[in-house]
Short mmCIF file of C-alpha atoms in Angstrom, two decimals:
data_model
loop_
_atom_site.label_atom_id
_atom_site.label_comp_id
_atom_site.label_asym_id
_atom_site.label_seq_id
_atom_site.Cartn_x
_atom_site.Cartn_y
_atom_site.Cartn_z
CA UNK O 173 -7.71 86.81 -227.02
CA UNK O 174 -6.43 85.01 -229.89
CA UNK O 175 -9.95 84.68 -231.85
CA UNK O 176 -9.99 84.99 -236.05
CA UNK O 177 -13.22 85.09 -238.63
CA UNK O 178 -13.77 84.45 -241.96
CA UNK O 179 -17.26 85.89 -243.44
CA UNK O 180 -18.81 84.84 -246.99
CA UNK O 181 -21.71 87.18 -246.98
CA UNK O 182 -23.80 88.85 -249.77
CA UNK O 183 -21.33 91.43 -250.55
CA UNK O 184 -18.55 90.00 -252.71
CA UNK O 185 -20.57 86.68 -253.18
CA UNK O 186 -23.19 85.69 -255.08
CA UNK O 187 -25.92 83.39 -253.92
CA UNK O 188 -24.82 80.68 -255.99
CA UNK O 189 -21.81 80.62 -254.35
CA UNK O 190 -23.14 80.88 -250.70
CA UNK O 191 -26.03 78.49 -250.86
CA UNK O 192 -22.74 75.79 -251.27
CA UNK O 193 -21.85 76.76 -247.93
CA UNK O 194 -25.04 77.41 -246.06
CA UNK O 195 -25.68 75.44 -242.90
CA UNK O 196 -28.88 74.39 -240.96
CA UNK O 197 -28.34 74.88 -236.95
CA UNK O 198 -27.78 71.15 -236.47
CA UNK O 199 -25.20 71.40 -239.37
CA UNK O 200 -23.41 74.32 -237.85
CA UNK O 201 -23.41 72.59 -234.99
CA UNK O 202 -22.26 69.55 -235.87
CA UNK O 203 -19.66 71.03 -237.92
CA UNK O 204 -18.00 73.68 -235.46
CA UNK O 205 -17.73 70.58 -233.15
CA UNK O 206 -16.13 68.51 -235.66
CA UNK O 207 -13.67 71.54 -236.51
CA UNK O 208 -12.62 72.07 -232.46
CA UNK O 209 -12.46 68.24 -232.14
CA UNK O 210 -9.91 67.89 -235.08
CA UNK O 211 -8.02 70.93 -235.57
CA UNK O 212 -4.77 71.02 -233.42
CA UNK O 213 -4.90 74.65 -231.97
CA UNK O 214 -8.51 75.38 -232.30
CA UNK O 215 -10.18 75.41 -229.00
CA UNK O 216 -13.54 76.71 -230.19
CA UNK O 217 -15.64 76.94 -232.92
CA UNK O 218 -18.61 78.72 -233.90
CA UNK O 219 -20.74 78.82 -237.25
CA UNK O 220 -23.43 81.31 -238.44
CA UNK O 221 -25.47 80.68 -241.63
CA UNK O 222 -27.93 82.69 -242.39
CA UNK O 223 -29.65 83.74 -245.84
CA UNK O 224 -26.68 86.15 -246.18
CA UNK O 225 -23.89 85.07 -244.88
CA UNK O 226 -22.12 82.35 -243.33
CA UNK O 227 -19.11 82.90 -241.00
CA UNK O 228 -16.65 80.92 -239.27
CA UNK O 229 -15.30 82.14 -235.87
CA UNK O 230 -12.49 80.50 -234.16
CA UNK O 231 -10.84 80.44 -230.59
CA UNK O 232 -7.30 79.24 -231.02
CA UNK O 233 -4.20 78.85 -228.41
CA UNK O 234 -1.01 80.29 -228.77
CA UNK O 235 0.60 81.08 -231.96
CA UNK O 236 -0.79 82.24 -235.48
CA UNK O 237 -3.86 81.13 -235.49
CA UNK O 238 -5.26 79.31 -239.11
CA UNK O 239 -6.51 80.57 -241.89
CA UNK O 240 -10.57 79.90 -240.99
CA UNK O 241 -12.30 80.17 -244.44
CA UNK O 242 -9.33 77.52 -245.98
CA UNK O 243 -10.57 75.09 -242.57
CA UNK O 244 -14.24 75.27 -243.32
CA UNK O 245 -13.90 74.48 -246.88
CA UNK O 246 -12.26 71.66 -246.03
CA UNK O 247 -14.41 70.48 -243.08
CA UNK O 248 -17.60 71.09 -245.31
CA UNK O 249 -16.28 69.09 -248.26
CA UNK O 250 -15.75 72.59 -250.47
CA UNK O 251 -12.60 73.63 -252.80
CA UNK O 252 -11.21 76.80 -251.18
CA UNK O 253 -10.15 78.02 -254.63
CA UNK O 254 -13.64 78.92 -255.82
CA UNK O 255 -14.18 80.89 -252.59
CA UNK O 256 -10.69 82.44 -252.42
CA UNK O 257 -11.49 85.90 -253.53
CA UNK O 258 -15.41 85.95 -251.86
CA UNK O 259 -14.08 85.41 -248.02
CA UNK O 260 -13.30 88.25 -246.12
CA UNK O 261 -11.00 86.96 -242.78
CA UNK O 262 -10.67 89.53 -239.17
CA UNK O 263 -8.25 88.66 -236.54
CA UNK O 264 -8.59 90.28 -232.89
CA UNK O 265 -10.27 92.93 -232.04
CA UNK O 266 -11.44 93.31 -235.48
CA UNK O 267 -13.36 90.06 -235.45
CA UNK O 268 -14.94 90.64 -232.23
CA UNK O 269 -16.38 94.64 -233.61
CA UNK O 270 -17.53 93.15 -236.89
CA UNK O 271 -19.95 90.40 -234.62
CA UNK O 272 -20.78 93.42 -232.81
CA UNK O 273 -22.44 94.88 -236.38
CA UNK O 274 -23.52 92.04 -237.66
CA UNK O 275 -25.85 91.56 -234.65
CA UNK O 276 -26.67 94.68 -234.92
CA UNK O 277 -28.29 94.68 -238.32
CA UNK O 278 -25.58 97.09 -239.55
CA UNK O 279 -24.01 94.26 -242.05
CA UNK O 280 -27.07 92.76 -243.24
CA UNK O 281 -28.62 93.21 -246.89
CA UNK O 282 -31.77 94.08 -245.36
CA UNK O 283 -30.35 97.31 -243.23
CA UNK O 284 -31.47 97.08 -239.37
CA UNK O 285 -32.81 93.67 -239.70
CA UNK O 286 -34.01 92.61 -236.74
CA UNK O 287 -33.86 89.06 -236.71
CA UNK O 288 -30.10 88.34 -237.12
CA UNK O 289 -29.33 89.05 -233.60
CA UNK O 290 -31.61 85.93 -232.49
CA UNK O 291 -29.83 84.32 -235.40
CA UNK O 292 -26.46 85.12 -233.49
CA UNK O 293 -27.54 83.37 -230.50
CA UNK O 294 -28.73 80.76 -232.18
CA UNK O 295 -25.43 79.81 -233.97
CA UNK O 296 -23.87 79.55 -230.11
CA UNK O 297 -25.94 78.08 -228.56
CA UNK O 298 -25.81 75.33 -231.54
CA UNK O 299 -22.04 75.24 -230.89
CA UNK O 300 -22.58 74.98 -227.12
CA UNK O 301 -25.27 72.27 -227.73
CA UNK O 302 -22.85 70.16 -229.81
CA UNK O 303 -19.52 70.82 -228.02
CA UNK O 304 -17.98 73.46 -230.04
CA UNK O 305 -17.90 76.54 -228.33
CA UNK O 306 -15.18 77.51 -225.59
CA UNK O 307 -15.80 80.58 -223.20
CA UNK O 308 -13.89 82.56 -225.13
CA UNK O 309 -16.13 82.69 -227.77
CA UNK O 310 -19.32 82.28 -225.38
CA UNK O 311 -17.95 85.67 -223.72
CA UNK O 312 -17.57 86.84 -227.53
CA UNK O 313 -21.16 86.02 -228.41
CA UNK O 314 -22.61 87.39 -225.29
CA UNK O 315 -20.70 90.62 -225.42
CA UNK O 316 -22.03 90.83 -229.55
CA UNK O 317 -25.67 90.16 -228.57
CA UNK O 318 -25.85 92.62 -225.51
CA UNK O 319 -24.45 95.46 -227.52
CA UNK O 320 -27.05 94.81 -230.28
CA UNK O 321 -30.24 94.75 -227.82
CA UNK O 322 -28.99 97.70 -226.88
CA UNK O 323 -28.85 99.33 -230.21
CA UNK O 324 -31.71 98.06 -230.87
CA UNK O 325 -33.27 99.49 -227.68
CA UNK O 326 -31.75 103.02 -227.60
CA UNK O 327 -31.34 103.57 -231.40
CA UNK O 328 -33.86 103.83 -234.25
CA UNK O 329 -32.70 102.49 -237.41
CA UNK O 330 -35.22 104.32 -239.74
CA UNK O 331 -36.04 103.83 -243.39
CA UNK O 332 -35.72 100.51 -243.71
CA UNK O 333 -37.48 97.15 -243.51
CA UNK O 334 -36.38 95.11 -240.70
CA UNK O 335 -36.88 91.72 -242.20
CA UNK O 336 -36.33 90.07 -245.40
CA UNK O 337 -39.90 89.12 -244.93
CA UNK O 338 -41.01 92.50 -244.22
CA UNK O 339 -39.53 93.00 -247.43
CA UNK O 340 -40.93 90.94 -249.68
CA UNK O 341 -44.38 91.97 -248.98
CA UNK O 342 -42.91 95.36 -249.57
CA UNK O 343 -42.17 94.47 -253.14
CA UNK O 344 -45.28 92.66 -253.79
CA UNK O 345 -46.99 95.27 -253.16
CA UNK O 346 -44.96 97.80 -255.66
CA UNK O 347 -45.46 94.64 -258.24
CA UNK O 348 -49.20 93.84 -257.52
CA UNK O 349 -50.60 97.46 -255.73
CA UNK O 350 -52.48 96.30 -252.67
CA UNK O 351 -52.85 92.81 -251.34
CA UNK O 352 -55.93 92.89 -249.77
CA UNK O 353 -58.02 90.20 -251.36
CA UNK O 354 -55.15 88.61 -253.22
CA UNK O 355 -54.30 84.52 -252.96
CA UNK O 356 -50.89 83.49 -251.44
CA UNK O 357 -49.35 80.28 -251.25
CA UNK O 358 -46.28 80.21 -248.65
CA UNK O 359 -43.93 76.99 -248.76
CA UNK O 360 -42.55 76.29 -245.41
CA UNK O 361 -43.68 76.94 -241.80
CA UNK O 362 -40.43 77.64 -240.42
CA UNK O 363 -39.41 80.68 -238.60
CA UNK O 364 -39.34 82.79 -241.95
CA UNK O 365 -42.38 81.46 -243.32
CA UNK O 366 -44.62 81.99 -240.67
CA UNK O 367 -43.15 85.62 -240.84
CA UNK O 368 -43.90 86.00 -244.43
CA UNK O 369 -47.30 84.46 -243.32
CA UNK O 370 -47.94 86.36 -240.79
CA UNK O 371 -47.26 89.62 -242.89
CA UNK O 372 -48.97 89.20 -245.61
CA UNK O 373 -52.36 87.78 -244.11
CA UNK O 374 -52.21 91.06 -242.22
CA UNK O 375 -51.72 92.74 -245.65
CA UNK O 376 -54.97 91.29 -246.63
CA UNK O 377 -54.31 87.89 -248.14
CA UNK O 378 -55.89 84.93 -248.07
CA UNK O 379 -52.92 82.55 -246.88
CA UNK O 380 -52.56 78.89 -247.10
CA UNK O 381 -49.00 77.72 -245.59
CA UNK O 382 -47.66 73.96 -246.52
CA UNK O 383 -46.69 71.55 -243.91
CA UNK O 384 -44.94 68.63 -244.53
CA UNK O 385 -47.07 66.88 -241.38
CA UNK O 386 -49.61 68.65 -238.62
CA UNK O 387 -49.75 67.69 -234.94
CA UNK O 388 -52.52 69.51 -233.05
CA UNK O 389 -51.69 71.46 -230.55
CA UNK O 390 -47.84 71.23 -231.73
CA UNK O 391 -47.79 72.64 -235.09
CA UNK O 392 -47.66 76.44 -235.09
CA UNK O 393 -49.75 77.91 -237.74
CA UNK O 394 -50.37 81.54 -238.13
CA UNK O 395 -53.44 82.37 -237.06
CA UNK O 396 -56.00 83.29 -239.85
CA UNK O 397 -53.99 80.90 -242.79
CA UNK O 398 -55.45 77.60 -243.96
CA UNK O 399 -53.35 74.54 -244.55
CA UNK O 400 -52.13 72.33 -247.37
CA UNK O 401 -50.12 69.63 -247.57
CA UNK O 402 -46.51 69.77 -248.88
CA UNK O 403 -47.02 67.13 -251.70
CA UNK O 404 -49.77 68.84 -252.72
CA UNK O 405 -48.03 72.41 -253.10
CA UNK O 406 -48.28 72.16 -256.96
CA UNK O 407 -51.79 71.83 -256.86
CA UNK O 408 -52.15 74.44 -254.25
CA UNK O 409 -49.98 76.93 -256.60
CA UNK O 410 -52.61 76.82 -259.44
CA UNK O 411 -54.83 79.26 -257.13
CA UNK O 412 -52.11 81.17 -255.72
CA UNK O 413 -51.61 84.91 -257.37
CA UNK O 414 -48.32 85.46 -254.59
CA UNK O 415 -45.97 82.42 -253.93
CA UNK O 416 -43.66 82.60 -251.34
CA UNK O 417 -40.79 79.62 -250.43
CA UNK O 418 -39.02 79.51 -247.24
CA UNK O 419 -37.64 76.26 -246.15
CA UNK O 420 -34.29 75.38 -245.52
CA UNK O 421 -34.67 72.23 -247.94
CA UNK O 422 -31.42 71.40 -249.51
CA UNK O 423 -33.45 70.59 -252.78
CA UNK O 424 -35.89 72.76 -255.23
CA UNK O 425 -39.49 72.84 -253.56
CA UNK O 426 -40.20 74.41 -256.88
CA UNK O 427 -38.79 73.12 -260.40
CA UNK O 428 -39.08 75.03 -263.70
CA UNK O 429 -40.57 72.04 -265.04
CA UNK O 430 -43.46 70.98 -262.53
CA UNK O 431 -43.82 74.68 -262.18
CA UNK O 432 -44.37 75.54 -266.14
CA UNK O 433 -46.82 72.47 -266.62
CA UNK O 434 -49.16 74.50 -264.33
CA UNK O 435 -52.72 75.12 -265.61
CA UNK O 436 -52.43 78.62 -263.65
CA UNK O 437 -49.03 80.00 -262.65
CA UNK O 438 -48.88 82.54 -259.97
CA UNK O 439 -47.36 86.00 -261.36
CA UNK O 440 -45.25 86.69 -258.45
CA UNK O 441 -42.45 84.31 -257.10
CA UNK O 442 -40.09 85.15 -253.83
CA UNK O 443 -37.26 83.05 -252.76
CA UNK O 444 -36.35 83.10 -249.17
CA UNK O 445 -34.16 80.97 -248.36
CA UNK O 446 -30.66 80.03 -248.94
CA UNK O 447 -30.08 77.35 -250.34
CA UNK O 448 -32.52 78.36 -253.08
CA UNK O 449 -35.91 77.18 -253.08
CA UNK O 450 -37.35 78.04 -256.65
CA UNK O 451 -35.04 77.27 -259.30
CA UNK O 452 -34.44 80.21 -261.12
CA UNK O 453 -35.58 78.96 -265.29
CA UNK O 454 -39.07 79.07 -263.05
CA UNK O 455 -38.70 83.41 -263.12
CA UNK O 456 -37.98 83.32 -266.91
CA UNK O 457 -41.05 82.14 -267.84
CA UNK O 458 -43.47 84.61 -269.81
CA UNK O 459 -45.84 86.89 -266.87
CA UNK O 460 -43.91 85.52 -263.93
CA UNK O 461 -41.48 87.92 -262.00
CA UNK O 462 -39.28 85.99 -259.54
CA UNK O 463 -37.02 87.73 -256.90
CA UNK O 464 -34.41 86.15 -254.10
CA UNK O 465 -32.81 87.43 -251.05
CA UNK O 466 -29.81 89.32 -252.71
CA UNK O 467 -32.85 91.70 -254.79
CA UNK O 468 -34.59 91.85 -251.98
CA UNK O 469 -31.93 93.93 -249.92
CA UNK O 470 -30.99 95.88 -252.89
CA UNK O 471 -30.99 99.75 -252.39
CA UNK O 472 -30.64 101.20 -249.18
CA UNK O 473 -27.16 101.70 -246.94
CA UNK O 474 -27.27 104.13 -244.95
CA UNK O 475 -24.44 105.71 -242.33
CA UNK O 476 -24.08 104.39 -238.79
CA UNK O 477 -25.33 106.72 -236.13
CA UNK O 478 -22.51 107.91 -234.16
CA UNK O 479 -24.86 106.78 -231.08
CA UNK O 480 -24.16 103.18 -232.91
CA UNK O 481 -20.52 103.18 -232.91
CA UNK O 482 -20.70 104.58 -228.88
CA UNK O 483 -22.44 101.65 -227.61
CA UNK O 484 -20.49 98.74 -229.66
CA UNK O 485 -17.57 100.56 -228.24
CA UNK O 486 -18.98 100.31 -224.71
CA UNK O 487 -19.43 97.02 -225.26
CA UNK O 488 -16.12 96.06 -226.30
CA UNK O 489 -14.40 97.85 -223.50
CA UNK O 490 -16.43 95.41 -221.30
CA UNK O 491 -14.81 92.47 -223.41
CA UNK O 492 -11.14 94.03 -223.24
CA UNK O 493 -11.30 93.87 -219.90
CA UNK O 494 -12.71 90.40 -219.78
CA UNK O 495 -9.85 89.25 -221.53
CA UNK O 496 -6.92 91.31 -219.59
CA UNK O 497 -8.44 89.47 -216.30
CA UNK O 498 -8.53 86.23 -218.22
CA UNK O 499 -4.97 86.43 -219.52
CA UNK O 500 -3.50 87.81 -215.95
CA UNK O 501 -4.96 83.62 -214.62
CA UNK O 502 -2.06 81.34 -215.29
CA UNK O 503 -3.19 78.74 -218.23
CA UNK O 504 -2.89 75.58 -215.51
CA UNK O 505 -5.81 77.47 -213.57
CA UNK O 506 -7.79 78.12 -216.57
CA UNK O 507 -7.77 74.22 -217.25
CA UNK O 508 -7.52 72.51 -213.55
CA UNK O 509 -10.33 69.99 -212.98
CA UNK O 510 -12.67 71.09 -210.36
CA UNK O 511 -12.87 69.31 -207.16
CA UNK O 512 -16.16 68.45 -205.63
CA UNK O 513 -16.95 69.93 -202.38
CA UNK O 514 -19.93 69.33 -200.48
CA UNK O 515 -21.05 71.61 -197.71
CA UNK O 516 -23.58 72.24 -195.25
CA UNK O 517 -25.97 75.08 -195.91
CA UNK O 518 -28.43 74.86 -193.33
CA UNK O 519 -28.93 78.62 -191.91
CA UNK O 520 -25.70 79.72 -194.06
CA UNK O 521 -25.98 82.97 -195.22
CA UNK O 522 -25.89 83.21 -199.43
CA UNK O 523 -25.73 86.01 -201.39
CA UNK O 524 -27.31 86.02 -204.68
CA UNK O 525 -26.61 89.55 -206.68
CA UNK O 526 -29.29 89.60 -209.69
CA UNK O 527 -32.88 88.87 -210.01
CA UNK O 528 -33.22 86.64 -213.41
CA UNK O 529 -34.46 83.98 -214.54
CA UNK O 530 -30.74 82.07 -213.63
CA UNK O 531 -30.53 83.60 -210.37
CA UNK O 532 -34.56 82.31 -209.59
CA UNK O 533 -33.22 78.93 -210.92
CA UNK O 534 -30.14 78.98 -208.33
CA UNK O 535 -32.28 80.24 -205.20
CA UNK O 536 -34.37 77.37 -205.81
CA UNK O 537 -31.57 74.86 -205.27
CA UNK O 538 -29.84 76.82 -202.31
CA UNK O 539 -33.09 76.95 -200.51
CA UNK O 540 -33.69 73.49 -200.73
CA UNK O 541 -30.53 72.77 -199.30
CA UNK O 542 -31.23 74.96 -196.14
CA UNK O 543 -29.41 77.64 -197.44
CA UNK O 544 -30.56 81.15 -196.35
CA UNK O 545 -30.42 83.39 -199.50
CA UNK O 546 -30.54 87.22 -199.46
CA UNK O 547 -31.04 88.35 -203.00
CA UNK O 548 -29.32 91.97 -203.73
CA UNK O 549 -31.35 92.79 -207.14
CA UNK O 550 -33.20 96.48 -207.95
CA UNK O 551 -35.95 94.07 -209.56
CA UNK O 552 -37.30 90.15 -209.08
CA UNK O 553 -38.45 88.53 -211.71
CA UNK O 554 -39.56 85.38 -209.99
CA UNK O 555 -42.77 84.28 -208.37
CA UNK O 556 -43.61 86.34 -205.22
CA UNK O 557 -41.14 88.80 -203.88
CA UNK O 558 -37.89 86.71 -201.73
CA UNK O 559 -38.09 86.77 -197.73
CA UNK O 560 -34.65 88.61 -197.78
CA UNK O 561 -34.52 91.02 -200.74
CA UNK O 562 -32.17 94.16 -200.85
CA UNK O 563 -34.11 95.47 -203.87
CA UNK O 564 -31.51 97.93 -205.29
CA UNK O 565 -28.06 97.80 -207.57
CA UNK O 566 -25.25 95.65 -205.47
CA UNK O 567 -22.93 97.46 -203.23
CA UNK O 568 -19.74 96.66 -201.85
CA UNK O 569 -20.46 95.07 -198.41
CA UNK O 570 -23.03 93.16 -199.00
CA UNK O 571 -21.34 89.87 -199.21
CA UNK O 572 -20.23 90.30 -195.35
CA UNK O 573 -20.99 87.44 -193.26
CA UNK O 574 -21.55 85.29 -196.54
CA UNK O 575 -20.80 81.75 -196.90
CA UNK O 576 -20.98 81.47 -200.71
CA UNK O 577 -21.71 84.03 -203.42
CA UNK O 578 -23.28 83.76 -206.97
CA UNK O 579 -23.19 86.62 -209.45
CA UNK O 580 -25.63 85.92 -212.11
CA UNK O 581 -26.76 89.78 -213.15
CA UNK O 582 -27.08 90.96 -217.14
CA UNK O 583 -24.57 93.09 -216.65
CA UNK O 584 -20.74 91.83 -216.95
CA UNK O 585 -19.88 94.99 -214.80
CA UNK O 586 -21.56 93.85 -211.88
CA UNK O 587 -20.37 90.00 -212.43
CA UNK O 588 -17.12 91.02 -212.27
CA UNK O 589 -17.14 93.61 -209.55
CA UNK O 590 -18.90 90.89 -207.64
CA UNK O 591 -16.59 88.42 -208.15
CA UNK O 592 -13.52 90.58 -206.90
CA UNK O 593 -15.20 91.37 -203.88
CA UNK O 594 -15.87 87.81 -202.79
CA UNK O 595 -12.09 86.94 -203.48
CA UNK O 596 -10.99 89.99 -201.77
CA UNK O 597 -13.03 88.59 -198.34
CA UNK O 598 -12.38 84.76 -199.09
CA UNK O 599 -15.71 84.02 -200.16
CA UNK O 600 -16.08 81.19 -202.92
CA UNK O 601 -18.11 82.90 -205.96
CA UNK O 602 -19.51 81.21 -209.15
CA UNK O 603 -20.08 84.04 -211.52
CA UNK O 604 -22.61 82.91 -214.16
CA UNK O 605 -21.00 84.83 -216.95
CA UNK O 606 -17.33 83.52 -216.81
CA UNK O 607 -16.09 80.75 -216.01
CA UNK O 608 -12.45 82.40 -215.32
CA UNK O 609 -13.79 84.90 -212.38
CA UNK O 610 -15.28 81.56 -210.40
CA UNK O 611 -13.82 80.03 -206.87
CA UNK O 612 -16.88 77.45 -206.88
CA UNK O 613 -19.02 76.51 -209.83
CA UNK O 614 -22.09 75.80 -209.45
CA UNK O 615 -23.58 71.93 -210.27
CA UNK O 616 -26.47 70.10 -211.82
CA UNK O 617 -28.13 68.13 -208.61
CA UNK O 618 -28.95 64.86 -208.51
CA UNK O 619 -30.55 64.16 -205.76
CA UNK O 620 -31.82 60.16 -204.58
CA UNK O 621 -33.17 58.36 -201.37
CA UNK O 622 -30.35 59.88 -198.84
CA UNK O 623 -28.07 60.61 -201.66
CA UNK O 624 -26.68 63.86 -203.55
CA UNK O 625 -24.36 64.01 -206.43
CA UNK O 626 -23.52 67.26 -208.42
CA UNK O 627 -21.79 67.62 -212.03
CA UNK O 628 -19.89 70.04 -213.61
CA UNK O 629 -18.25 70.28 -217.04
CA UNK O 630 -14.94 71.88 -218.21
CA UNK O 631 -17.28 75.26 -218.92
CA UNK O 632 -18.47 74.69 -222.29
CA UNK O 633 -19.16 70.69 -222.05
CA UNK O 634 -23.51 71.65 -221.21
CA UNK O 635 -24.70 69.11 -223.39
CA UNK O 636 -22.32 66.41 -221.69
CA UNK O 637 -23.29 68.29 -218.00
CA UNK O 638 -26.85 67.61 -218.97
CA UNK O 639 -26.68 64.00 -220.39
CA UNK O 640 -24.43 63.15 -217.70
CA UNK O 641 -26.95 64.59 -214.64
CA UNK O 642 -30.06 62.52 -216.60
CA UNK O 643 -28.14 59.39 -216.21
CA UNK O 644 -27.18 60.13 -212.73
CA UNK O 645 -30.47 60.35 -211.80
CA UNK O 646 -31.78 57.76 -213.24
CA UNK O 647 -29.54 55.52 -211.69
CA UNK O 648 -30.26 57.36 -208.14
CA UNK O 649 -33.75 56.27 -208.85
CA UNK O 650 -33.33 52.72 -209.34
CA UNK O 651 -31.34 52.92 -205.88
CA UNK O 652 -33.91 54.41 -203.99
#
């Protein structure tokens, strides 16, 4: 598993220096495709950027793989020089534990956080959405995100505040006492801003958020917070004792300037986002106290439980052995285009092993092909319970007599075991997890008047898979 990192995070650089490389999700996206598509020896790329940190993760074939910080300063249009000393790179298994903690919470500024693990899967999925991601990396990403709900489920993280949000209100209410019946203006309605929002209306503020336009019944406001308009924020400022910013605006949505001519200034600035939202002259005016993201985590860094460092390791076993499979499949099979096969299901015997929302999805289609599907799951999530449900953990034997298999569990274990056990009795398997442990993959069905087509990508192509079955049936349409 030749993968390799390179973190900027809050640690060794300041916020000046990481708002020049901070990314929005389309950005990351568009750049960790641009970075696989024109980098020899790169065959996936993946980008987070978050308020404290952005990281570069790589997936490269054989050989030394390159040095990732130097490649996205030079994709993103940045000297490396100024960022020479700030970068911290991981190769191997290094890389893959440190995504481990950072989903975790255990390298954030705000200790435990719980939002960077939904910040994780967001950066892959914006790779997978724009073609940069491999399934190395996908595997890598899964394996980081499992271990942290985990942690997150078994392990309390106590003492700290679990957002930057949470946070803030935390120091506005050591600067200002209590909030309840205090005026706050919040910039941005955002993920983080509604947060912020959220928290401090339940702290006993009266909350206005700005929105730059409002679409009933689409526009998410927090519930109890009026509305102004982003031009008028200024104006909306002048009442405001707490103002909060959160967008991901590459400009000021305050400037010292429009901010100083206020009649009434509030006393209390915080800065959420990264790029910086307040310009910073704005806290050095006389009775106003302005704080960003990097005071905000100030303070508190604790040890790792030992209960931690069990489950990442758990966790990374699972991917060591994903990888000694993978590497034991001659390259040629890794990469051989996959032959369409179509089949009659009509009272064929299916097994499904798992009881998801995937595996609900993939019944669907096998039933409606005939199939008949016995589901081997210790719980359905689905509507009403399936005709032929074995509701209890998979055992071996229960793919006897089965035309097809599909493994699509939560747990890699089970995939895997699954997978083996349809090989070892000739039974084609798609394993929803890993491309690599697959005899049959399973399609996107177009279906028209007396005609079926299915399409399948190279593994990591889901954008193209999708595009590509939306124009199939569009054209099966205008057959029919």
């Amino acid at each position: 598993m030749n993968i390799a990192m390179a973190g900027l995070d809050y640690a060794l650089a300041p916020i000046e220096l990481r708002e020049r490389l901070s990314f929005t999700k389309s950005q990351a996206g568009e750049l960790a495709a641009h970075i696989r598509e024109t980098r020899a020896g790169v065959l996936g790329c993946v980008l987070i950027s978050t308020c404290n940190r952005t990281e570069i993760y790589l997936s490269c074939g054989e050989g030394e793989a390159p040095d990732p910080a130097a490649l996205l300063c030079a994709a993103a249009g940045q000297e490396h020089a100024p960022f020479s000393h700030a970068f911290v790179t991981r190769r191997g298994e290094d890389a893959a534990r440190h995504l481990c903690e950072v989903a975790a919470g255990l390298k954030s500024q705000i200790w435990g956080e719980d939002q960077i693990v939904s910040q994780v899967k967001t950066a892959i999925a914006a790779a997978r959405e724009f073609g940069g991601a491999d399934s190395v990396l996908e595997t890598l990403f899964r394996t980081a995100v499992s271990a942290a709900k985990e942690v997150k489920t078994n392990v309390r993280l106590t003492g700290v505040s679990h957002s930057a949000a949470q946070r803030a209100v935390e120091v506005l209410e050591r600067e200002l006492g209590r909030l309840e019946g205090r005026t706050a203006l919040v910039i941005g309605n955002g993920e983080m801003g509604r947060l912020a929002a959220g928290l401090l209306r339940d702290a006993g503020c009266a909350v206005t958020v700005t929105l730059r336009s409002y679409h009933h019944g689409e526009t998410v406001v927090p519930r109890g917070c009026a509305v102004a308009p982003y031009e008028e924020r200024y104006a909306a400022m002048e009442w405001a004792q707490v103002l909060v910013s959160a967008t991901t605006s590459p400009h000021f949505t305050v400037t010292a300037e429009e901010f100083a001519a206020l009649a009434r200034r509030p006393a209390v600035l915080v800065d959420l986002a990264i790029p910086r939202d307040i310009q910073p002259e704005a806290g050095a005016l006389e009775g106003v106290r302005l704080f960003n993201v990097d005071q905000l985590g100030e303070g508190y860094r604790p040890e790792i439980p030992a209960r931690v460092g069990e489950i990442i390791e758990k966790h990374m076993d699972r991917l060591r052995q994903w990888a000694g499979y993978r590497e034991r499949i001659p390259a040629g099979e890794q990469a051989a285009p996959r032959f369409p096969l179509f089949i009659d299901l009509r009272g064929r015997r299916v097994v499904m092993v798992g009881g998801g929302a995937i595996a609900c999805r993939r019944i669907s289609v096998l039933q409606s092909f005939g199939a008949e599907v016995t589901v081997v799951a210790p719980v359905w999530k689905g509507r009403g319970e399936p005709e032929r449900w074995l509701a209890r953990p998979y055992e071996k034997g229960d793919l006897n007599g089965a035309l097809l298999a599909v493994a699509a569990t939560d747990d890699r274990a089970v995939n895997r075991q699954v997978g083996e056990d349809a090989r070892a009795l000739g039974i084609p398997v798609s394993v929803a997890d890993a491309q690599e442990e697959c005899t049959f993959f399973f399609p996107a069905v177009c279906l028209g008047d007396g005609l079926v087509a299915g399409v399948v990508s190279d593994g990591v192509g889901h954008r193209r898979t999708a595009e590509a079955a939306k124009a199939i049936r569009k054209t099966l349409e205008e057959l029919a």
